[in-house]
Amino acid sequence: MDSKNSLSDYLLFILSILLCLGSQFLFPPCGPKADGSWMLCHWAGVFISATGGIMIILNCARFFFKNLRRGLIHLGMIALSFLAIGLAGYAIPLCQMETMRCQAIFKPAVLLICILILLVTAADILWRRKG
């Protein structure tokens, strides 16, 4: 079972790409101010994108190195998901107004993708324990 890639491998890869690129292009936080400077929520988007990039690297390692322990990748995905949730609005503050793009679109999208990553990872762990 470990020699073949499963549906969860592909789902985690797609969700990681969505987190990485989505936080910059699909659901980015607020844009620059009128003077060209950035608000703090911009840096939350940058760090979320970097976290998604690390998840992509972990998933690529899963595809290319068949002898790599899945448990290590599972732990990494879980830790990075919680890190991304913590970064988006908690460790790096977002705008105070609930109607701002970072609060209304960015934060819920990051939360949803990270929860999906956690669910797919948990399902993969349970599936492999039964198999």
Coordinates of C-alpha atoms in Angstrom, one line a residue:
M1 CA 0.0 0.0 0.0
D2 CA 2.9 2.4 0.7
S3 CA 4.4 1.9 -2.7
K4 CA 1.4 3.5 -4.5
N5 CA 0.1 7.1 -4.2
S6 CA -3.4 7.2 -2.8
L7 CA -6.2 9.7 -3.3
S8 CA -5.2 11.4 0.0
D9 CA -1.7 12.1 -1.4
Y10 CA -3.2 13.9 -4.4
L11 CA -5.8 15.8 -2.3
L12 CA -3.1 17.0 0.1
F13 CA -0.9 18.1 -2.8
I14 CA -3.8 20.1 -4.4
L15 CA -4.8 21.6 -1.0
S16 CA -1.2 22.7 -0.4
I17 CA -1.0 24.3 -3.8
L18 CA -4.3 26.1 -3.1
L19 CA -3.0 27.4 0.3
C20 CA 0.3 28.6 -1.2
L21 CA -1.0 30.2 -4.4
G22 CA -4.5 31.1 -3.1
S23 CA -3.2 33.3 -0.3
Q24 CA -1.5 35.4 -3.0
F25 CA -3.8 35.3 -6.0
L26 CA -7.3 33.8 -5.2
F27 CA -8.1 35.2 -1.7
P28 CA -5.2 37.6 -0.8
P29 CA -5.4 39.8 2.2
C30 CA -5.8 43.6 1.8
G31 CA -3.8 45.4 -0.8
P32 CA -1.3 48.2 -0.3
K33 CA -2.2 51.5 1.3
A34 CA -2.5 54.7 -0.7
D35 CA 1.1 55.6 0.1
G36 CA 2.3 52.2 -1.2
S37 CA 3.1 50.7 2.2
W38 CA 1.6 47.4 3.3
M39 CA -0.6 46.6 6.3
L40 CA 0.2 43.8 8.7
C41 CA -2.3 41.5 7.0
H42 CA -0.2 41.5 3.9
W43 CA 2.6 39.8 5.8
A44 CA 0.2 37.2 7.1
G45 CA -0.6 36.4 3.5
V46 CA 3.2 36.1 2.7
F47 CA 3.7 33.7 5.7
I48 CA 0.7 31.6 4.8
S49 CA 2.0 31.3 1.2
A50 CA 5.4 30.2 2.6
T51 CA 3.7 27.6 4.9
G52 CA 1.8 26.3 1.9
G53 CA 5.1 26.1 0.0
I54 CA 6.6 24.0 2.7
M55 CA 3.6 21.7 2.5
I56 CA 4.1 21.4 -1.2
I57 CA 7.7 20.3 -0.6
L58 CA 6.6 17.7 1.9
N59 CA 4.0 16.4 -0.5
C60 CA 6.6 16.2 -3.3
A61 CA 8.9 14.3 -1.0
R62 CA 6.1 11.8 -0.5
F63 CA 5.8 11.3 -4.3
F64 CA 9.5 11.1 -5.1
F65 CA 10.9 9.3 -2.1
K66 CA 9.0 6.1 -1.6
N67 CA 10.9 5.0 1.5
L68 CA 10.1 8.2 3.4
R69 CA 8.0 7.6 6.5
R70 CA 4.5 8.7 6.1
G71 CA 4.2 9.5 9.8
L72 CA 6.8 12.2 9.5
I73 CA 4.9 13.8 6.6
H74 CA 1.7 13.5 8.5
L75 CA 3.2 15.2 11.5
G76 CA 4.6 18.0 9.3
M77 CA 1.2 18.5 7.6
I78 CA -0.6 18.7 10.9
A79 CA 2.0 21.1 12.5
L80 CA 2.0 23.3 9.4
S81 CA -1.8 23.4 9.3
F82 CA -2.0 24.6 12.9
L83 CA 0.8 27.1 12.2
A84 CA -1.1 28.5 9.3
I85 CA -4.3 28.8 11.3
G86 CA -2.4 30.5 14.1
L87 CA -0.7 32.9 11.7
A88 CA -3.9 34.0 9.9
G89 CA -5.2 36.6 12.4
Y90 CA -3.8 35.4 15.7
A91 CA 0.0 35.6 15.6
I92 CA 0.0 38.3 12.9
P93 CA -3.0 40.6 13.5
L94 CA -5.3 41.3 10.6
C95 CA -7.4 44.5 10.1
Q96 CA -9.7 45.4 12.9
M97 CA -12.8 46.0 10.7
E98 CA -14.7 42.8 10.1
T99 CA -15.6 44.0 6.6
M100 CA -12.0 44.2 5.4
R101 CA -10.9 41.7 2.8
C102 CA -8.4 40.0 5.2
Q103 CA -11.1 39.3 7.8
A104 CA -14.0 38.6 5.4
I105 CA -12.3 36.4 2.7
F106 CA -8.6 35.6 3.6
K107 CA -9.0 34.3 7.1
P108 CA -12.0 32.1 6.5
A109 CA -10.4 30.6 3.3
V110 CA -7.2 29.8 5.1
L111 CA -9.1 28.3 8.0
L112 CA -11.2 26.2 5.6
I113 CA -8.2 24.9 3.6
C114 CA -6.3 24.1 6.8
I115 CA -9.2 22.2 8.3
L116 CA -9.6 20.2 5.0
I117 CA -5.8 19.4 5.2
L118 CA -6.2 18.2 8.8
L119 CA -9.3 16.1 7.9
V120 CA -7.6 14.5 4.9
T121 CA -4.4 13.8 6.9
A122 CA -6.5 12.2 9.7
A123 CA -8.4 10.1 7.2
D124 CA -5.1 8.9 5.7
I125 CA -3.8 8.0 9.1
L126 CA -6.9 6.1 10.0
W127 CA -7.0 4.4 6.6
R128 CA -3.4 3.2 6.9
R129 CA -3.9 2.0 10.4
K130 CA -6.8 -0.2 9.3
G131 CA -4.9 -1.5 6.3

